[in-house]
Amino acid sequence: MTVELVMPEQPEPEPEPGRWERLWGSITGFVSPWKATGALAAAVIPVPWTGYSAATTWAYMMSEARGMHPALGYAIAISAFGLAVRRLTGRRTLLALWATAVTFFGLFGAFEWFDVVVIITGVHR
């Protein structure tokens, strides 16, 4: 009597996901794409009685605060964005996503790109 041992065929391993698949997986694992799209749309769609969106209104307010004093504009914009992100990481609701989108656009109202030149060289306009 002879016993012949046959190794079962090993299934081929699944290929590693690509960079974009991993990025999309991490984003959709954090927040639903429909919620993110809805929050961004709500942030940039103009409010009917004003004609401006919430994001542009917040960016304008941050540019006005920066006009009073640059540090004031930066402090308000960064702290509001930080609070919105903290709220977003705690509760992934549509309102938290909306607040994060609005305050993110508000950062552009507070930032002035010439500040980098002032920080590096010390030369003002």
Coordinates of N, CA, C and O in Angstrom, one line a residue:
M1 N 0.8 -1.2 0.0 CA 0.0 0.0 0.0 C 0.9 1.2 0.0 O 1.8 1.3 0.8
T2 N 0.6 2.1 -0.9 CA 1.4 3.4 -1.0 C 0.4 4.5 -0.7 O -0.7 4.6 -1.1
V3 N 0.9 5.5 0.0 CA 0.1 6.7 0.3 C 0.8 7.9 -0.4 O 2.0 8.1 -0.2
E4 N 0.0 8.5 -1.1 CA 0.5 9.7 -1.9 C -0.1 10.9 -1.3 O -1.3 11.1 -1.3
L5 N 0.8 11.8 -0.8 CA 0.3 13.0 -0.2 C 0.3 14.1 -1.3 O 1.3 14.4 -2.0
V6 N -0.8 14.8 -1.4 CA -1.0 15.8 -2.4 C -1.3 17.1 -1.6 O -2.3 17.1 -0.8
M7 N -0.5 18.1 -1.9 CA -0.8 19.4 -1.2 C -1.9 20.1 -1.9 O -1.9 20.2 -3.1
P8 N -2.9 20.6 -1.1 CA -3.9 21.4 -1.8 C -3.4 22.6 -2.4 O -2.4 23.2 -1.9
E9 N -4.0 23.0 -3.5 CA -3.6 24.3 -4.1 C -3.9 25.5 -3.3 O -5.0 25.6 -2.7
Q10 N -2.9 26.3 -3.2 CA -3.1 27.5 -2.4 C -3.8 28.6 -3.2 O -3.3 28.8 -4.4
P11 N -4.8 29.2 -2.7 CA -5.4 30.3 -3.5 C -4.4 31.5 -3.6 O -3.7 31.7 -2.7
E12 N -4.5 32.1 -4.8 CA -3.7 33.3 -5.0 C -4.1 34.4 -4.0 O -5.2 34.7 -3.8
P13 N -3.1 35.0 -3.4 CA -3.4 36.1 -2.5 C -4.0 37.3 -3.3 O -3.7 37.5 -4.4
E14 N -4.9 38.0 -2.6 CA -5.5 39.2 -3.3 C -4.5 40.3 -3.4 O -3.7 40.4 -2.5
P15 N -4.5 41.0 -4.5 CA -3.5 42.0 -4.7 C -3.7 43.2 -3.7 O -4.8 43.4 -3.2
E16 N -2.6 43.8 -3.3 CA -2.7 44.9 -2.4 C -3.4 46.0 -3.0 O -3.3 46.3 -4.2
P17 N -4.3 46.7 -2.2 CA -5.0 47.9 -2.8 C -4.0 49.0 -3.2 O -3.0 49.2 -2.5
G18 N -4.4 49.7 -4.2 CA -3.5 50.9 -4.6 C -3.7 52.0 -3.7 O -4.4 52.0 -2.7
R19 N -2.9 53.1 -4.0 CA -2.9 54.3 -3.2 C -4.2 54.9 -3.1 O -4.7 55.3 -2.0
W20 N -4.9 55.1 -4.3 CA -6.2 55.8 -4.3 C -7.2 54.9 -3.6 O -8.1 55.5 -3.0
E21 N -7.2 53.6 -3.7 CA -8.1 52.8 -3.0 C -8.0 52.9 -1.5 O -9.0 52.9 -0.8
R22 N -6.7 52.9 -1.0 CA -6.5 53.1 0.4 C -7.0 54.4 0.9 O -7.6 54.5 2.0
L23 N -6.7 55.5 0.1 CA -7.2 56.8 0.5 C -8.7 56.9 0.5 O -9.3 57.4 1.5
W24 N -9.3 56.4 -0.5 CA -10.8 56.4 -0.6 C -11.4 55.6 0.6 O -12.4 55.9 1.2
G25 N -10.7 54.5 0.9 CA -11.2 53.6 2.0 C -11.1 54.3 3.4 O -12.0 54.2 4.2
S26 N -10.0 55.1 3.6 CA -9.9 55.8 4.8 C -10.8 56.9 4.9 O -11.3 57.2 6.0
I27 N -11.1 57.6 3.8 CA -12.1 58.7 3.8 C -13.5 58.2 4.1 O -14.2 58.7 4.9
T28 N -13.9 57.2 3.3 CA -15.2 56.7 3.5 C -15.4 55.9 4.8 O -16.5 55.7 5.3
G29 N -14.3 55.5 5.4 CA -14.4 54.8 6.7 C -14.6 55.9 7.8 O -15.2 55.6 8.9
F30 N -14.2 57.1 7.5 CA -14.4 58.2 8.5 C -15.7 58.9 8.4 O -16.4 59.2 9.4
V31 N -16.1 59.2 7.2 CA -17.4 59.9 6.9 C -18.0 59.4 5.6 O -17.3 59.0 4.7
S32 N -19.3 59.4 5.6 CA -20.1 59.0 4.4 C -19.9 60.0 3.3 O -20.0 61.2 3.5
P33 N -19.7 59.5 2.1 CA -19.5 60.5 1.0 C -20.8 61.3 0.8 O -20.6 62.5 0.4
W34 N -21.9 60.8 1.0 CA -23.2 61.6 0.8 C -23.3 62.7 1.9 O -23.7 63.8 1.6
K35 N -22.8 62.4 3.1 CA -22.8 63.5 4.1 C -21.8 64.5 3.8 O -22.1 65.7 4.0
A36 N -20.7 64.1 3.3 CA -19.6 65.1 3.0 C -20.1 66.0 1.8 O -19.9 67.2 1.9
T37 N -20.7 65.4 0.8 CA -21.1 66.2 -0.3 C -22.3 67.1 0.1 O -22.3 68.3 -0.3
G38 N -23.2 66.6 0.9 CA -24.3 67.5 1.4 C -23.8 68.6 2.3 O -24.3 69.8 2.1
A39 N -22.8 68.4 3.1 CA -22.2 69.4 4.0 C -21.5 70.5 3.1 O -21.6 71.7 3.4
L40 N -20.7 70.1 2.2 CA -20.0 71.0 1.3 C -21.0 71.8 0.5 O -20.8 73.0 0.3
A41 N -22.0 71.2 0.0 CA -23.0 71.9 -0.8 C -23.7 72.9 0.1 O -24.0 74.1 -0.4
A42 N -24.1 72.5 1.3 CA -24.8 73.5 2.2 C -23.9 74.6 2.6 O -24.4 75.7 2.9
A43 N -22.6 74.4 2.6 CA -21.7 75.5 3.0 C -21.5 76.5 1.9 O -21.2 77.7 2.2
V44 N -21.5 76.1 0.7 CA -21.2 77.0 -0.4 C -22.4 77.5 -1.2 O -22.3 78.4 -2.0
I45 N -23.6 76.9 -1.0 CA -24.8 77.4 -1.7 C -25.3 78.7 -1.0 O -25.4 78.8 0.2
P46 N -25.6 79.7 -1.8 CA -26.0 81.0 -1.2 C -27.3 80.9 -0.4 O -28.2 80.2 -0.8
V47 N -27.3 81.6 0.7 CA -28.5 81.7 1.5 C -29.5 82.7 0.8 O -29.1 83.7 0.3
P48 N -30.7 82.3 0.6 CA -31.6 83.1 -0.3 C -31.8 84.5 0.1 O -31.8 85.4 -0.8
W49 N -31.9 84.9 1.3 CA -32.2 86.3 1.6 C -30.9 87.2 1.7 O -31.0 88.4 1.8
T50 N -29.7 86.6 1.6 CA -28.5 87.4 1.6 C -27.8 87.4 0.3 O -27.1 88.3 -0.1
G51 N -27.8 86.2 -0.4 CA -27.1 86.1 -1.7 C -25.7 85.6 -1.5 O -25.0 85.5 -2.5
Y52 N -25.3 85.4 -0.2 CA -23.9 84.9 0.0 C -24.1 83.6 0.8 O -25.0 83.3 1.5
S53 N -23.1 82.7 0.6 CA -23.1 81.5 1.3 C -22.5 81.6 2.7 O -21.9 82.7 3.1
A54 N -22.7 80.6 3.6 CA -22.2 80.7 4.9 C -20.7 80.7 4.9 O -20.0 81.4 5.7
A55 N -20.1 80.0 4.0 CA -18.6 79.9 3.9 C -18.0 81.3 3.5 O -17.0 81.8 4.1
T56 N -18.6 82.0 2.5 CA -18.1 83.3 2.1 C -18.4 84.3 3.2 O -17.5 85.2 3.4
T57 N -19.5 84.2 3.9 CA -19.7 85.2 5.0 C -18.7 85.0 6.1 O -18.2 86.0 6.6
W58 N -18.4 83.8 6.4 CA -17.4 83.5 7.5 C -16.0 84.0 7.0 O -15.3 84.5 7.8
A59 N -15.7 83.7 5.8 CA -14.4 84.2 5.2 C -14.3 85.7 5.3 O -13.2 86.3 5.6
Y60 N -15.4 86.4 4.9 CA -15.4 87.8 5.0 C -15.2 88.3 6.4 O -14.4 89.3 6.7
M61 N -15.9 87.7 7.4 CA -15.7 88.1 8.8 C -14.3 87.9 9.3 O -13.8 88.7 10.0
M62 N -13.7 86.8 8.8 CA -12.3 86.6 9.2 C -11.3 87.6 8.6 O -10.4 88.0 9.2
S63 N -11.6 88.0 7.4 CA -10.8 89.0 6.7 C -10.9 90.4 7.5 O -10.0 91.1 7.6
E64 N -12.2 90.6 7.9 CA -12.4 91.9 8.7 C -11.7 91.8 10.0 O -11.1 92.8 10.5
A65 N -11.7 90.6 10.7 CA -11.0 90.5 12.0 C -9.5 90.6 11.7 O -8.7 91.2 12.5
R66 N -9.0 90.1 10.6 CA -7.6 90.2 10.3 C -7.2 91.7 10.0 O -6.1 92.1 10.3
G67 N -8.2 92.4 9.4 CA -7.9 93.8 9.2 C -7.8 94.6 10.5 O -7.1 95.6 10.5
M68 N -8.5 94.2 11.5 CA -8.3 94.9 12.8 C -6.9 94.6 13.4 O -6.2 95.5 13.9
H69 N -6.5 93.3 13.4 CA -5.2 92.9 13.8 C -4.9 91.5 13.2 O -5.8 90.7 13.4
P70 N -3.8 91.3 12.6 CA -3.5 90.0 12.0 C -3.6 88.8 13.0 O -4.1 87.8 12.6
A71 N -3.1 89.0 14.2 CA -3.2 87.9 15.1 C -4.6 87.6 15.5 O -4.9 86.4 15.8
L72 N -5.5 88.6 15.6 CA -6.9 88.4 15.9 C -7.5 87.5 14.8 O -8.3 86.6 15.2
G73 N -7.3 87.8 13.6 CA -7.9 87.0 12.5 C -7.4 85.6 12.5 O -8.2 84.7 12.4
Y74 N -6.1 85.4 12.7 CA -5.6 84.1 12.8 C -6.1 83.3 14.0 O -6.5 82.1 13.9
A75 N -6.2 84.0 15.1 CA -6.6 83.3 16.4 C -8.1 82.9 16.3 O -8.4 81.7 16.6
I76 N -8.9 83.7 15.8 CA -10.4 83.4 15.6 C -10.5 82.3 14.6 O -11.3 81.3 14.9
A77 N -9.9 82.4 13.5 CA -10.1 81.4 12.4 C -9.6 80.0 12.8 O -10.2 79.0 12.6
I78 N -8.4 80.0 13.3 CA -7.8 78.7 13.7 C -8.5 78.1 14.8 O -8.8 76.9 14.9
S79 N -8.9 78.9 15.8 CA -9.6 78.3 17.0 C -11.0 77.8 16.6 O -11.4 76.7 17.0
A80 N -11.7 78.5 15.7 CA -13.0 78.0 15.3 C -12.9 76.8 14.4 O -13.7 75.8 14.6
F81 N -11.9 76.7 13.6 CA -11.6 75.5 12.8 C -11.3 74.3 13.7 O -11.8 73.2 13.5
G82 N -10.5 74.6 14.7 CA -10.1 73.5 15.6 C -11.3 73.0 16.4 O -11.4 71.8 16.6
L83 N -12.2 73.9 16.8 CA -13.4 73.4 17.5 C -14.3 72.6 16.6 O -14.9 71.6 17.0
A84 N -14.4 73.0 15.4 CA -15.2 72.3 14.4 C -14.7 70.9 14.1 O -15.4 69.9 14.1
V85 N -13.4 70.8 14.0 CA -12.7 69.5 13.7 C -12.9 68.6 15.0 O -13.2 67.4 14.8
R86 N -12.7 69.2 16.1 CA -12.9 68.4 17.3 C -14.3 67.9 17.4 O -14.6 66.7 17.8
R87 N -15.3 68.7 17.1 CA -16.7 68.3 17.1 C -16.9 67.2 16.1 O -17.7 66.3 16.3
L88 N -16.3 67.3 14.9 CA -16.4 66.4 13.8 C -15.9 65.0 14.2 O -16.4 64.0 13.9
T89 N -14.7 65.0 14.9 CA -14.1 63.7 15.3 C -14.9 63.1 16.4 O -15.0 61.8 16.5
G90 N -15.6 63.9 17.2 CA -16.5 63.3 18.3 C -17.8 62.8 17.7 O -18.2 61.6 18.0
R91 N -18.4 63.6 17.0 CA -19.7 63.2 16.4 C -19.7 63.5 14.9 O -19.5 64.6 14.5
R92 N -19.9 62.5 14.1 CA -19.8 62.6 12.7 C -21.1 63.0 12.1 O -21.6 62.3 11.2
T93 N -21.7 64.1 12.5 CA -23.0 64.5 12.1 C -22.9 65.4 10.9 O -21.8 65.9 10.6
L94 N -24.0 65.6 10.2 CA -24.0 66.6 9.1 C -23.7 68.0 9.5 O -23.0 68.7 8.8
L95 N -24.2 68.4 10.7 CA -24.0 69.7 11.2 C -22.5 69.9 11.5 O -21.9 71.0 11.2
A96 N -21.8 68.9 12.1 CA -20.4 69.0 12.4 C -19.6 69.1 11.1 O -18.6 69.8 11.0
L97 N -20.0 68.3 10.1 CA -19.3 68.4 8.7 C -19.5 69.8 8.1 O -18.6 70.4 7.6
W98 N -20.7 70.3 8.2 CA -21.0 71.7 7.7 C -20.1 72.7 8.4 O -19.5 73.6 7.7
A99 N -20.1 72.7 9.7 CA -19.3 73.6 10.4 C -17.8 73.5 10.1 O -17.1 74.5 10.0
T100 N -17.3 72.3 9.9 CA -15.9 72.1 9.5 C -15.6 72.7 8.1 O -14.6 73.4 7.9
A101 N -16.6 72.5 7.2 CA -16.4 73.1 5.8 C -16.4 74.6 5.9 O -15.6 75.3 5.2
V102 N -17.4 75.2 6.6 CA -17.5 76.6 6.7 C -16.2 77.2 7.3 O -15.7 78.2 6.8
T103 N -15.8 76.7 8.4 CA -14.6 77.3 9.1 C -13.3 77.0 8.3 O -12.4 77.8 8.3
F104 N -13.3 75.9 7.5 CA -12.1 75.7 6.6 C -12.0 76.8 5.6 O -10.9 77.4 5.3
F105 N -13.2 77.2 4.9 CA -13.1 78.3 4.0 C -12.9 79.6 4.7 O -12.3 80.5 4.1
G106 N -13.2 79.7 5.9 CA -13.0 80.9 6.7 C -11.5 81.1 6.9 O -11.0 82.3 7.1
L107 N -10.7 80.0 6.9 CA -9.3 80.2 7.1 C -8.7 81.0 6.0 O -7.7 81.7 6.2
F108 N -9.2 80.8 4.8 CA -8.7 81.6 3.6 C -9.0 83.1 3.7 O -8.3 83.9 3.1
G109 N -10.0 83.5 4.5 CA -10.2 84.9 4.7 C -9.2 85.5 5.7 O -8.9 86.7 5.6
A110 N -8.8 84.7 6.6 CA -7.8 85.2 7.6 C -6.4 85.1 7.1 O -5.6 86.0 7.5
F111 N -6.0 84.2 6.3 CA -4.7 84.1 5.8 C -4.4 85.0 4.7 O -5.2 85.2 3.8
E112 N -3.2 85.6 4.8 CA -2.7 86.4 3.7 C -1.4 85.9 3.3 O -0.5 85.7 4.2
W113 N -1.2 85.5 2.1 CA 0.0 84.8 1.7 C 1.3 85.7 1.8 O 2.4 85.1 1.9
F114 N 1.2 87.0 1.9 CA 2.4 87.8 2.0 C 2.9 87.7 3.5 O 4.1 88.0 3.7
D115 N 2.1 87.1 4.4 CA 2.6 86.9 5.8 C 3.8 86.0 5.8 O 4.7 86.1 6.7
V116 N 3.9 85.1 4.9 CA 5.1 84.2 4.8 C 6.3 85.0 4.5 O 7.4 84.7 5.1
V117 N 6.2 85.9 3.6 CA 7.4 86.8 3.3 C 7.8 87.6 4.5 O 9.0 87.7 4.8
V118 N 6.8 88.1 5.2 CA 7.1 88.9 6.4 C 7.8 88.0 7.5 O 8.7 88.5 8.1
I119 N 7.3 86.8 7.6 CA 7.9 85.9 8.6 C 9.3 85.6 8.3 O 10.2 85.6 9.1
I120 N 9.5 85.3 7.0 CA 10.9 84.8 6.6 C 11.9 86.0 6.5 O 13.0 85.9 7.0
T121 N 11.5 87.1 5.9 CA 12.4 88.2 5.7 C 12.3 89.4 6.7 O 13.2 90.1 6.9
G122 N 11.1 89.5 7.2 CA 10.8 90.7 8.1 C 10.5 91.9 7.4 O 10.4 93.0 7.9
V123 N 10.3 91.8 6.0 CA 10.0 93.0 5.2 C 8.5 93.1 5.1 O 7.8 92.2 4.7
H124 N 8.0 94.3 5.5 CA 6.6 94.6 5.3 C 6.4 95.3 4.0 O 7.3 95.8 3.4
R125 N 5.1 95.4 3.6 CA 4.8 96.1 2.4 C 5.1 97.6 2.5 O 4.9 98.3 3.3

